[in-house]
Coordinates of C-alpha atoms and ligand atoms in Angstrom, one line a residue:
X1435 CA -32.1 -59.0 39.3
X1436 CA -33.8 -60.3 36.1
X1437 CA -34.8 -63.9 36.3
X1438 CA -35.4 -66.2 33.3
X1439 CA -39.2 -66.5 33.0
X1440 CA -40.4 -65.9 36.6
X1441 CA -43.8 -66.6 35.3
X1442 CA -45.5 -67.0 31.9
X1443 CA -47.8 -64.1 31.8
X1444 CA -47.8 -60.7 33.6
X1445 CA -51.3 -59.1 33.8
X1446 CA -51.1 -55.4 34.5
X1447 CA -54.3 -54.2 36.2
X1448 CA -56.8 -56.2 38.3
X1449 CA -60.0 -54.6 37.1
X1450 CA -62.7 -56.6 35.4
X1451 CA -60.6 -57.4 32.3
X1452 CA -57.5 -58.4 34.3
X1453 CA -59.5 -60.5 36.7
X1454 CA -61.3 -62.3 33.8
X1455 CA -58.0 -63.1 32.1
X1456 CA -56.6 -64.3 35.4
X1457 CA -59.6 -66.7 35.8
X1458 CA -59.1 -68.0 32.3
X1459 CA -55.4 -68.7 32.9
X1460 CA -55.8 -70.0 36.4
X1461 CA -58.3 -72.7 35.3
X1462 CA -55.8 -73.8 32.6
X1463 CA -52.9 -74.0 35.1
X1464 CA -51.0 -71.2 33.3
X1465 CA -48.5 -69.4 35.6
X1466 CA -49.1 -65.7 35.8
X1467 CA -48.9 -62.7 38.1
X1468 CA -51.8 -60.2 38.4
X1469 CA -50.6 -56.9 39.6
X1470 CA -52.7 -53.9 40.6
X1471 CA -51.3 -50.5 41.5
X1472 CA -54.1 -49.5 43.8
X1473 CA -53.7 -50.7 47.4
X1474 CA -57.2 -51.9 47.7
X1475 CA -60.0 -53.1 45.4
X1476 CA -61.8 -50.4 43.4
X1477 CA -64.9 -49.3 45.4
X1478 CA -67.3 -47.9 42.8
X1479 CA -70.5 -49.2 41.1
X1480 CA -69.6 -47.8 37.7
X1481 CA -70.2 -50.7 35.2
X1482 CA -73.3 -52.1 36.8
X1483 CA -75.1 -53.8 33.8
X1484 CA -74.2 -57.5 33.2
X1485 CA -75.4 -58.4 29.7
X1486 CA -76.8 -61.8 28.8
X1487 CA -73.7 -62.9 26.9
X1488 CA -71.5 -62.0 29.9
X1489 CA -73.9 -64.0 32.1
X1490 CA -73.2 -67.0 29.9
X1491 CA -69.5 -66.4 30.4
X1492 CA -69.9 -66.2 34.1
X1493 CA -71.8 -69.5 34.0
X1494 CA -68.8 -71.0 32.3
X1495 CA -66.5 -69.5 34.9
X1496 CA -68.6 -70.9 37.7
X1497 CA -69.7 -67.5 39.2
X1498 CA -73.1 -66.8 37.7
X1499 CA -75.2 -67.9 40.6
X1500 CA -73.3 -65.9 43.1
X1501 CA -73.3 -62.8 40.9
X1502 CA -77.1 -63.1 40.5
X1503 CA -77.4 -63.5 44.2
X1504 CA -75.2 -60.5 44.9
X1505 CA -77.1 -58.2 42.6
X1506 CA -80.6 -58.1 41.0
X1507 CA -82.7 -56.9 38.1
X1508 CA -83.1 -53.4 36.8
X1509 CA -86.3 -51.8 38.3
X1510 CA -88.7 -50.0 36.0
X1511 CA -88.0 -46.3 35.4
X1512 CA -90.0 -43.5 36.8
X1513 CA -89.7 -40.4 34.5
X1514 CA -90.7 -37.3 36.4
X1515 CA -92.3 -34.5 34.3
X1516 CA -91.8 -30.8 35.1
X1517 CA -95.2 -30.6 36.8
X1518 CA -94.3 -33.3 39.4
X1519 CA -96.3 -36.0 37.7
X1520 CA -94.5 -39.1 36.4
X1521 CA -94.6 -41.9 33.9
X1522 CA -93.4 -45.4 34.3
X1523 CA -91.4 -47.3 31.7
X1524 CA -89.1 -50.3 31.3
X1525 CA -85.4 -49.5 31.3
X1526 CA -84.9 -52.6 29.1
X1527 CA -86.9 -54.3 26.4
X1528 CA -87.8 -57.8 27.7
X1529 CA -87.6 -61.0 25.9
X1530 CA -88.3 -64.5 27.4
X1531 CA -85.5 -67.0 27.7
X1532 CA -85.4 -69.6 24.9
X1533 CA -83.7 -73.0 24.8
X1534 CA -80.9 -71.4 22.7
X1535 CA -80.6 -68.3 24.8
X1536 CA -81.2 -69.0 28.5
X1537 CA -80.4 -65.4 29.7
X1538 CA -82.3 -62.5 28.2
X1539 CA -82.4 -59.9 30.9
X1540 CA -79.4 -57.7 31.8
X1541 CA -78.6 -57.9 35.5
X1542 CA -77.7 -55.0 37.7
X1543 CA -74.6 -55.7 39.8
X1544 CA -72.4 -52.9 41.1
X1545 CA -68.9 -53.3 39.6
X1546 CA -67.3 -53.6 43.0
X1547 CA -69.5 -56.6 43.8
X1548 CA -68.8 -58.3 40.4
X1549 CA -65.1 -57.8 40.8
X1550 CA -65.4 -59.2 44.4
X1551 CA -67.0 -62.4 43.1
X1552 CA -64.3 -62.7 40.5
X1553 CA -61.6 -62.4 43.1
X1554 CA -63.3 -64.9 45.3
X1555 CA -63.3 -67.4 42.4
X1556 CA -59.7 -66.6 41.7
X1557 CA -58.8 -67.5 45.3
X1558 CA -60.7 -70.8 44.9
X1559 CA -58.4 -71.5 42.0
X1560 CA -55.3 -70.7 44.1
X1561 CA -54.5 -67.2 42.9
X1562 CA -55.1 -63.6 44.0
X1563 CA -54.2 -60.1 42.7
X1564 CA -51.2 -58.4 44.1
X1565 CA -52.4 -55.0 45.3
X1566 CA -50.1 -52.1 45.7
X1567 CA -47.9 -53.3 42.8
X1568 CA -47.3 -51.1 39.8
X1569 CA -45.9 -51.7 36.4
X1570 CA -43.3 -48.9 35.8
X1571 CA -41.6 -50.0 32.7
X1572 CA -41.1 -52.9 30.2
X1573 CA -39.2 -53.9 27.1
X1574 CA -39.6 -56.9 24.9
X1575 CA -37.4 -59.0 22.7
X1576 CA -38.0 -62.1 20.6
X1577 CA -38.3 -64.5 23.5
X1578 CA -40.0 -62.5 26.2
X1579 CA -40.7 -59.3 28.1
X1580 CA -38.7 -57.8 30.9
X1581 CA -41.0 -55.8 33.2
X1582 CA -40.2 -53.4 36.0
X1583 CA -42.6 -53.5 38.9
X1584 CA -42.7 -51.6 42.1
X1585 CA -44.5 -53.3 45.0
X1586 CA -44.4 -54.0 48.7
X1587 CA -41.0 -55.6 48.3
X1588 CA -39.6 -52.6 46.4
X1589 CA -38.5 -52.6 42.8
X1590 CA -38.3 -55.8 40.9
X1591 CA -37.4 -56.7 37.3
X1592 CA -39.2 -59.9 36.1
X1593 CA -38.9 -61.8 32.9
X1594 CA -42.2 -63.1 31.4
X1595 CA -43.2 -64.7 28.1
X1596 CA -46.2 -62.3 27.7
X1597 CA -47.4 -59.0 29.1
X1598 CA -51.1 -58.1 29.0
X1599 CA -52.1 -54.5 29.6
X1600 CA -55.5 -54.6 31.4
X1601 CA -54.7 -51.2 32.9
X1602 CA -57.7 -49.1 31.9
X1603 CA -58.4 -46.1 29.7
X1604 CA -55.1 -44.3 30.5
X1605 CA -53.2 -47.5 29.9
X1606 CA -49.5 -47.3 30.8
X1607 CA -48.9 -50.4 28.5
X1608 CA -50.6 -48.8 25.5
X1609 CA -48.5 -45.6 25.9
X1610 CA -45.4 -47.8 26.4
X1611 CA -46.1 -49.5 23.1
X1612 CA -46.8 -46.1 21.4
X1613 CA -50.1 -47.4 20.1
X1614 CA -52.4 -44.7 18.8
X1615 CA -55.8 -44.2 20.5
X1616 CA -57.8 -42.2 17.9
X1617 CA -61.4 -41.2 18.4
X1618 CA -63.2 -38.3 19.9
X1619 CA -64.1 -36.5 23.0
X1620 CA -67.9 -36.4 23.0
X1621 CA -68.5 -33.1 24.6
X1622 CA -70.3 -34.6 27.6
X1623 CA -69.0 -34.5 31.2
X1624 CA -70.9 -36.4 33.9
X1625 CA -71.0 -37.3 37.5
X1626 CA -71.4 -40.8 38.8
X1627 CA -71.6 -41.4 42.5
X1628 CA -72.7 -44.0 45.0
X1629 CA -74.7 -42.4 47.8
X1630 CA -76.8 -43.2 50.8
X1631 CA -80.0 -41.1 50.7
X1632 CA -83.5 -40.9 52.1
X1633 CA -86.7 -39.7 50.5
X1634 CA -86.9 -42.0 47.5
X1635 CA -88.4 -45.5 47.0
X1636 CA -86.1 -48.3 46.1
X1637 CA -88.4 -50.1 43.7
X1638 CA -87.9 -47.7 40.7
X1639 CA -85.1 -46.0 38.8
X1640 CA -85.9 -42.3 39.3
X1641 CA -85.2 -40.1 36.3
X1642 CA -85.6 -36.4 36.3
X1643 CA -85.7 -34.0 33.3
X1644 CA -84.9 -36.5 30.6
X1645 CA -83.8 -34.9 27.4
X1646 CA -82.2 -31.8 29.1
X1647 CA -78.5 -32.1 29.3
X1648 CA -78.5 -29.1 31.8
X1649 CA -81.0 -30.6 34.2
X1650 CA -81.0 -34.4 33.8
X1651 CA -80.4 -36.6 36.8
X1652 CA -80.9 -40.3 37.4
X1653 CA -81.0 -42.0 40.8
X1654 CA -80.9 -45.7 40.6
X1655 CA -81.3 -48.0 43.6
X1656 CA -78.1 -50.2 43.5
X1657 CA -79.1 -53.8 43.7
X1658 CA -77.3 -55.7 46.4
X1659 CA -76.6 -52.6 48.5
X1660 CA -78.5 -49.9 50.4
X1661 CA -77.1 -47.2 48.1
X1662 CA -78.3 -45.3 45.0
X1663 CA -76.2 -44.6 42.0
X1664 CA -76.4 -40.9 41.0
X1665 CA -75.8 -40.0 37.4
X1666 CA -76.0 -36.5 36.0
X1667 CA -74.4 -34.6 33.1
X1668 CA -72.5 -31.5 34.3
X1669 CA -70.9 -28.5 32.5
X1670 CA -67.8 -29.2 30.6
X1671 CA -65.7 -26.8 32.6
X1672 CA -65.5 -25.8 36.3
X1673 CA -65.0 -27.4 39.7
X1674 CA -67.4 -30.0 40.9
X1675 CA -68.3 -30.6 44.5
X1676 CA -68.5 -34.3 45.0
X1677 CA -69.1 -34.1 48.8
X1678 CA -72.4 -35.1 50.3
X1679 CA -73.3 -31.4 50.6
X1680 CA -72.3 -30.7 47.1
X1681 CA -74.3 -33.6 45.7
X1682 CA -77.3 -32.7 47.9
X1683 CA -77.3 -29.2 46.4
X1684 CA -77.2 -30.6 42.9
X1685 CA -80.1 -33.0 43.7
X1686 CA -82.2 -30.3 45.1
X1687 CA -81.5 -28.0 42.2
X1688 CA -82.3 -30.6 39.5
X1689 CA -85.3 -32.4 41.1
X1690 CA -86.8 -29.3 42.8
X1691 CA -87.4 -31.5 45.9
X1692 CA -86.3 -30.8 49.4
X1693 CA -87.2 -34.3 50.8
X1694 CA -84.3 -36.2 49.1
X1695 CA -81.5 -36.0 51.6
X1696 CA -78.0 -37.3 50.8
X1697 CA -76.4 -38.8 53.9
X1698 CA -73.0 -40.0 52.6
X1699 CA -71.0 -40.6 49.5
X1700 CA -69.0 -43.8 49.3
X1701 CA -67.5 -43.2 45.8
X1702 CA -67.9 -40.4 43.2
X1703 CA -66.3 -39.4 40.0
X1704 CA -66.6 -36.6 37.4
X1705 CA -65.5 -37.7 34.0
X1706 CA -65.5 -36.7 30.3
X1707 CA -67.0 -39.1 27.8
X1708 CA -64.8 -40.3 25.0
X1709 CA -65.1 -42.9 22.2
X1710 CA -61.6 -44.2 21.3
X1711 CA -60.2 -47.4 19.9
X1712 CA -56.6 -48.5 20.0
X1713 CA -54.9 -48.9 16.6
X1714 CA -53.5 -52.3 17.6
X1715 CA -54.3 -54.8 20.3
X1716 CA -51.0 -56.6 20.0
X1717 CA -47.4 -55.7 19.5
X1718 CA -45.2 -58.8 19.7
X1719 CA -45.5 -60.3 23.1
X1720 CA -47.6 -57.5 24.6
X1721 CA -51.5 -57.3 24.4
X1722 CA -54.2 -54.8 25.4
X1723 CA -57.5 -55.9 26.8
X1724 CA -60.5 -53.9 28.1
X1725 CA -60.6 -50.2 28.5
X1726 CA -56.9 -50.1 27.6
X1727 CA -58.0 -50.9 24.1
X1728 CA -61.4 -49.1 23.9
X1729 CA -63.3 -46.4 25.8
X1730 CA -66.8 -45.2 25.2
X1731 CA -69.7 -43.6 27.0
X1732 CA -71.5 -45.7 29.6
X1733 CA -74.8 -45.6 27.7
X1734 CA -75.8 -49.2 26.8
X1735 CA -73.7 -50.8 29.6
X1736 CA -71.2 -52.2 27.2
X1737 CA -67.8 -51.3 28.7
X1738 CA -67.4 -53.8 31.5
X1739 CA -69.0 -56.6 29.3
X1740 CA -66.8 -55.9 26.3
X1741 CA -63.7 -55.9 28.6
X1742 CA -64.5 -59.2 30.1
X1743 CA -65.2 -60.7 26.7
X1744 CA -61.8 -59.5 25.4
X1745 CA -60.1 -61.4 28.2
X1746 CA -62.3 -64.4 27.5
X1747 CA -61.2 -64.4 23.9
X1748 CA -57.5 -64.0 24.7
X1749 CA -57.2 -66.3 27.7
X1750 CA -57.6 -69.7 25.9
X1751 CA -55.4 -68.6 23.0
X1752 CA -52.5 -67.5 25.3
X1753 CA -52.8 -70.9 27.2
X1754 CA -52.8 -72.8 23.9
X1755 CA -49.7 -71.0 22.5
X1756 CA -47.9 -71.5 25.8
X1757 CA -48.5 -75.2 25.3
X1758 CA -47.0 -75.2 21.9
X1759 CA -49.7 -74.1 19.4
X1760 CA -48.1 -71.8 16.8
X1761 CA -48.1 -68.1 17.4
X1762 CA -50.6 -66.9 14.7
X1763 CA -53.4 -68.1 16.9
X1764 CA -52.7 -65.0 19.0
X1765 CA -53.2 -62.7 16.0
X1766 CA -56.8 -63.9 15.9
X1767 CA -57.4 -62.0 19.1
X1768 CA -57.1 -58.5 17.5
X1769 CA -58.7 -59.8 14.3
X1770 CA -61.8 -60.9 16.2
X1771 CA -62.1 -58.4 19.0
X1772 CA -61.1 -55.1 17.5
X1773 CA -64.1 -55.0 15.0
X1774 CA -66.4 -55.8 17.9
X1775 CA -65.2 -52.8 19.9
X1776 CA -65.5 -50.6 16.8
X1777 CA -69.2 -51.6 16.4
X1778 CA -69.7 -51.2 20.2
X1779 CA -68.3 -47.6 20.1
X1780 CA -70.8 -46.7 17.4
X1781 CA -73.7 -48.2 19.5
X1782 CA -72.7 -46.5 22.7
X1783 CA -72.4 -43.2 21.0
X1784 CA -75.7 -43.6 19.2
X1785 CA -77.3 -44.4 22.6
X1786 CA -75.7 -41.3 24.1
X1787 CA -77.3 -39.2 21.4
X1788 CA -80.7 -40.8 22.2
X1789 CA -80.1 -40.2 25.9
X1790 CA -79.5 -36.5 25.2
X1791 CA -82.9 -36.4 23.6
X1792 CA -84.5 -38.4 26.5
X1793 CA -85.2 -41.3 24.2
X1794 CA -82.9 -44.1 25.3
X1795 CA -84.2 -47.6 25.3
X1796 CA -81.9 -50.6 25.5
X1797 CA -83.0 -53.5 23.4
X1798 CA -81.4 -56.7 22.0
X1799 CA -78.5 -54.9 20.5
X1800 CA -76.9 -54.3 23.9
X1801 CA -77.3 -58.0 25.0
X1802 CA -74.1 -59.0 23.1
X1803 CA -75.7 -62.4 22.1
X1804 CA -75.3 -61.6 18.4
X1805 CA -71.6 -61.0 18.6
X1806 CA -69.7 -63.5 16.6
X1807 CA -66.6 -64.0 14.5
X1808 CA -67.8 -65.3 11.1
X1809 CA -65.1 -63.5 9.3
X1810 CA -62.4 -64.9 11.5
X1811 CA -59.5 -67.0 10.2
X1812 CA -60.6 -69.5 12.9
X1813 CA -64.0 -70.0 11.3
X1814 CA -64.2 -73.0 9.0
X1815 CA -67.1 -74.6 7.1
X1816 CA -66.8 -77.5 4.8
X1817 CA -68.9 -77.4 2.7
X1818 CA -69.8 -73.7 2.9
X1819 CA -73.2 -72.9 4.4
X1820 CA -75.9 -70.4 3.8
X1821 CA -77.9 -71.2 6.9
X1822 CA -79.1 -69.5 10.1
X1823 CA -76.0 -70.5 12.0
X1824 CA -72.5 -70.3 10.5
X1825 CA -69.0 -71.0 11.7
X1826 CA -67.9 -68.1 14.0
X1827 CA -71.3 -67.6 15.5
X1828 CA -72.1 -67.9 19.2
X1829 CA -72.8 -71.6 20.0
X1830 CA -76.4 -71.8 21.2
X1831 CA -77.6 -73.6 24.3
X1832 CA -80.1 -76.5 24.1
X1833 CA -81.8 -78.9 26.5
X1834 CA -80.4 -82.4 26.3
X1835 CA -80.8 -85.7 28.0
X1836 CA -77.8 -88.0 28.7
X1837 CA -78.0 -91.6 27.5
X1838 CA -78.2 -92.5 31.2
X1839 CA -81.5 -90.5 31.4
X1840 CA -80.4 -87.3 33.2
X1841 CA -81.5 -83.9 32.0
X1842 CA -78.9 -81.3 31.2
X1843 CA -78.0 -78.5 28.8
X1844 CA -75.4 -78.2 26.0
X1845 CA -73.8 -75.4 28.1
X1846 CA -73.2 -78.1 30.8
X1847 CA -71.1 -79.9 28.2
X1848 CA -69.3 -76.8 27.1
X1849 CA -68.4 -75.7 30.7
X1850 CA -64.7 -75.7 31.3
X1851 CA -61.5 -75.0 29.3
X1852 CA -61.9 -77.8 26.7
X1853 CA -63.1 -77.8 23.1
X1854 CA -66.4 -79.7 22.4
X1855 CA -67.2 -81.7 19.2
X1856 CA -70.8 -82.5 18.6
X1857 CA -71.7 -85.1 15.9
X1858 CA -75.2 -85.5 14.5
X1859 CA -76.0 -89.0 13.1
X1860 CA -72.3 -89.8 12.8
X1861 CA -69.9 -92.6 13.6
X1862 CA -68.5 -91.8 17.0
X1863 CA -65.2 -93.4 16.1
X1864 CA -64.7 -91.2 13.0
X1865 CA -62.8 -88.7 15.2
X1866 CA -60.3 -90.4 17.5
X1867 CA -60.2 -89.1 21.1
X1868 CA -57.6 -86.6 22.2
X1869 CA -56.6 -84.5 25.3
X1870 CA -58.5 -81.2 25.4
X1871 CA -61.5 -82.3 23.3
X1872 CA -64.8 -83.8 24.4
X1873 CA -66.8 -85.6 21.8
X1874 CA -70.5 -86.1 22.1
X1875 CA -72.9 -87.5 19.5
X1876 CA -76.6 -87.5 19.1
X1877 CA -78.7 -89.7 16.9
X1878 CA -78.5 -93.5 16.8
X1879 CA -76.2 -94.7 19.6
X1880 CA -75.5 -91.2 20.7
X1881 CA -74.4 -90.4 24.2
X1882 CA -76.8 -87.5 24.4
X1883 CA -80.4 -87.1 23.2
X1884 CA -81.5 -83.9 21.4
X1885 CA -84.6 -83.1 23.4
X1886 CA -87.2 -81.5 21.1
X1887 CA -84.7 -81.3 18.2
X1888 CA -83.3 -78.0 19.6
X1889 CA -79.7 -78.8 18.9
X1890 CA -80.5 -79.8 15.3
X1891 CA -82.6 -76.6 14.8
X1892 CA -80.3 -74.1 16.5
X1893 CA -77.2 -75.3 14.7
X1894 CA -79.1 -75.9 11.4
X1895 CA -77.6 -79.4 11.1
X1896 CA -78.2 -82.2 8.6
X1897 CA -77.3 -85.9 9.4
X1898 CA -73.5 -86.4 9.2
X1899 CA -72.6 -82.9 10.4
X1900 CA -69.9 -82.3 13.0
X1901 CA -69.8 -79.0 14.9
X1902 CA -66.7 -78.0 16.8
X1903 CA -67.2 -75.5 19.6
X1904 CA -64.4 -73.4 20.9
X1905 CA -63.5 -73.1 24.6
X1906 CA -65.0 -69.6 24.5
X1907 CA -68.4 -70.8 23.2
X1908 CA -68.2 -69.9 19.5
X1909 CA -68.5 -72.3 16.7
X1910 CA -65.0 -73.0 15.3
X1911 CA -66.0 -75.4 12.5
X1912 CA -68.9 -77.1 10.9
X1913 CA -67.9 -80.1 8.7
X1914 CA -69.8 -82.8 6.9
X1915 CA -68.8 -86.4 7.5
X1916 CA -67.2 -86.8 4.1
X1917 CA -64.9 -83.9 4.9
X1918 CA -63.5 -85.0 8.3
X1919 CA -60.0 -84.8 7.0
X1920 CA -60.3 -81.0 7.0
X1921 CA -61.6 -81.2 10.6
X1922 CA -58.5 -83.2 11.5
X1923 CA -56.3 -80.5 10.0
X1924 CA -58.2 -77.8 12.0
X1925 CA -57.8 -79.8 15.2
X1926 CA -54.1 -80.2 14.7
X1927 CA -53.6 -76.5 14.0
X1928 CA -55.1 -75.6 17.3
X1929 CA -53.1 -78.2 19.2
X1930 CA -55.6 -81.0 19.3
X1931 CA -53.7 -83.8 17.6
X1932 CA -54.9 -87.3 18.4
X1933 CA -53.4 -89.0 21.4
X1934 CA -49.9 -90.3 20.6
X1935 CA -49.6 -87.8 17.7
X1936 CA -47.9 -85.0 19.6
X1937 CA -50.9 -83.3 21.1
X1938 CA -49.8 -80.7 23.7
X1939 CA -53.2 -79.5 24.9
Ligands
LIG3078 C1 -66.8 -43.0 35.7 C2 -67.1 -44.3 34.9 C3 -68.4 -44.8 34.8 C4 -68.7 -45.9 34.1 N1 -69.9 -46.4 33.9 C5 -70.2 -47.6 33.3 C6 -71.4 -48.1 33.1 O1 -72.4 -47.5 33.6 N2 -71.6 -49.3 32.4 C7 -70.5 -50.0 31.9 O2 -70.6 -51.1 31.3 N3 -69.3 -49.5 32.0 C8 -69.1 -48.3 32.7 N4 -67.8 -47.8 32.8 C9 -66.8 -48.6 32.2 C10 -66.4 -49.8 33.0 O3 -66.2 -49.4 34.3 C11 -65.1 -50.2 32.3 O4 -65.3 -50.6 31.0 C12 -64.4 -51.4 33.0 O5 -64.0 -51.0 34.3 C13 -63.2 -51.8 32.3 O6 -62.4 -52.7 33.0 P1 -60.9 -52.8 32.8 O7 -60.5 -53.9 33.7 O8 -60.5 -52.8 31.4 O9 -60.3 -51.4 33.3 P2 -60.3 -50.8 34.8 O10 -61.6 -51.1 35.5 O11 -60.1 -49.3 34.6 O12 -59.1 -51.4 35.5 C14 -57.8 -51.1 35.2 C15 -56.9 -51.4 36.4 O13 -55.6 -51.3 36.1 C16 -54.9 -50.7 37.2 N5 -53.6 -50.1 36.6 C17 -53.5 -49.0 35.8 N6 -52.2 -48.8 35.6 C18 -51.5 -49.8 36.2 C19 -50.1 -50.0 36.4 N7 -49.2 -49.3 35.7 N8 -49.7 -51.1 37.2 C20 -50.7 -51.8 37.8 N9 -52.0 -51.6 37.7 C21 -52.4 -50.6 36.9 C22 -55.9 -49.6 37.6 O14 -55.6 -49.2 39.0 C23 -57.2 -50.3 37.5 O15 -57.6 -51.0 38.7 C24 -67.6 -46.6 33.5 C25 -66.3 -46.2 33.6 C26 -66.0 -45.0 34.4 C27 -64.6 -44.5 34.5

């Protein structure tokens, strides 16, 4: 029987995107159900690269340390030549951490471990995915969505305010909405498999026959496990033997070595590479996040990261609208995230072409630290700026010292579901306090000290400037003191009216 709003949000799919959205909603006390049609968690390593921007998000979600502890760094690559000799190279270009960018090195964490840490955090917040529960139909009207789900208790129809399709590349929700998924099949089919093997050292990423799509093979020691991840392009047509014997034969044929012995396979998949982008991310009360909205080749390690960042963008907006902020805030999700995916599809495809030539190097462009939303309707500057940092950019970190003398970082102030307002040489009282906003000032009588001038420099501030940082760590507004009225308007629009003035955050 249909109930009136059994819960506010139904998240379909408990992969990386669904879990990230669940974490965002759980820490804002939004009611939701997270359903997953598989009976058990996904067991494969597939999206194993955690980019620096996602590390910042994991820090905000309170899981970075445990994810670092569960995984590790990428080892150097060992590229074997045809004559048996080899050359060593770095898989990633390295940069040192800076005060503004504390994480510079992609981590290697098998996807099943990352998702495990996300589920653990979700349990800490009092929630968990419902495994063995499938979305089988839905329809929406002006006030909500009625969804059919089939789970351990049989069939159920539930009424929710919003439905989010976090249900992967073949998205049932995307099909149900009849959203186009244009793009191309890239003419590359590949194997990815998690295997136990003997005969290879674990301190390098072994790469054979780079540049040959017929003979390429990579065997990467999977951090945090005893396994290797095997990756190899295969012919577009024909059966593939993914058993230990089948993969052993492939390894022997491609490496020419008889000493590499595959003992077992814990997960394996043969897949065709595609680059596709959904025409829309939202239809009424239904949204798409993650692979449901975009799929691309794994080169560059962007898929999992982009999926998590979609959810990180949507989560606070859904929570705000459920608390009374007007609906157009939700339109900014597609406005901000779809162009990011379009750019990422181009990057992943470019890296795939480089990989075909044996020339792939992953540099800063895959770190996702330069992603921002300067064109967004949520980005406001008053007066307009032509400086290094503009509204919509990622909010940089910086070392600070509290007025009480303790050392900290700006990211410590940002951590959590609130907005943060930073004022530089301002009157603290100029902006009255309100629920959902934390105000910090630096300069005379500031509650924080700008150690080494890093905040001033990173945010390109002049005395009297206010910087408003969104819950997802992007600059929402930069406003001079004599324009604080416009900042007040902005704050009201996003549900941050002063106490006693109808704030619902
Ligand atoms: C073979 C392969 C290799 C990859 N390699 C890499 C890589 O090296 N690097 C990288 O960054 N990315 C890689 N990716 C991509 C990365 O794994 C994805 O981008 C990431 O998993 C996307 O997360 P998601 O939550 O959006 O989707 P998914 O992880 O696909 O999760 C969607 C979930 O929804 C569930 N679901 C589907 N329909 C329903 C329904 N009707 N009801 C309930 N639940 C449903 C599914 O069972 C699934 O668990 C790879 C992907 C594949 C397939």
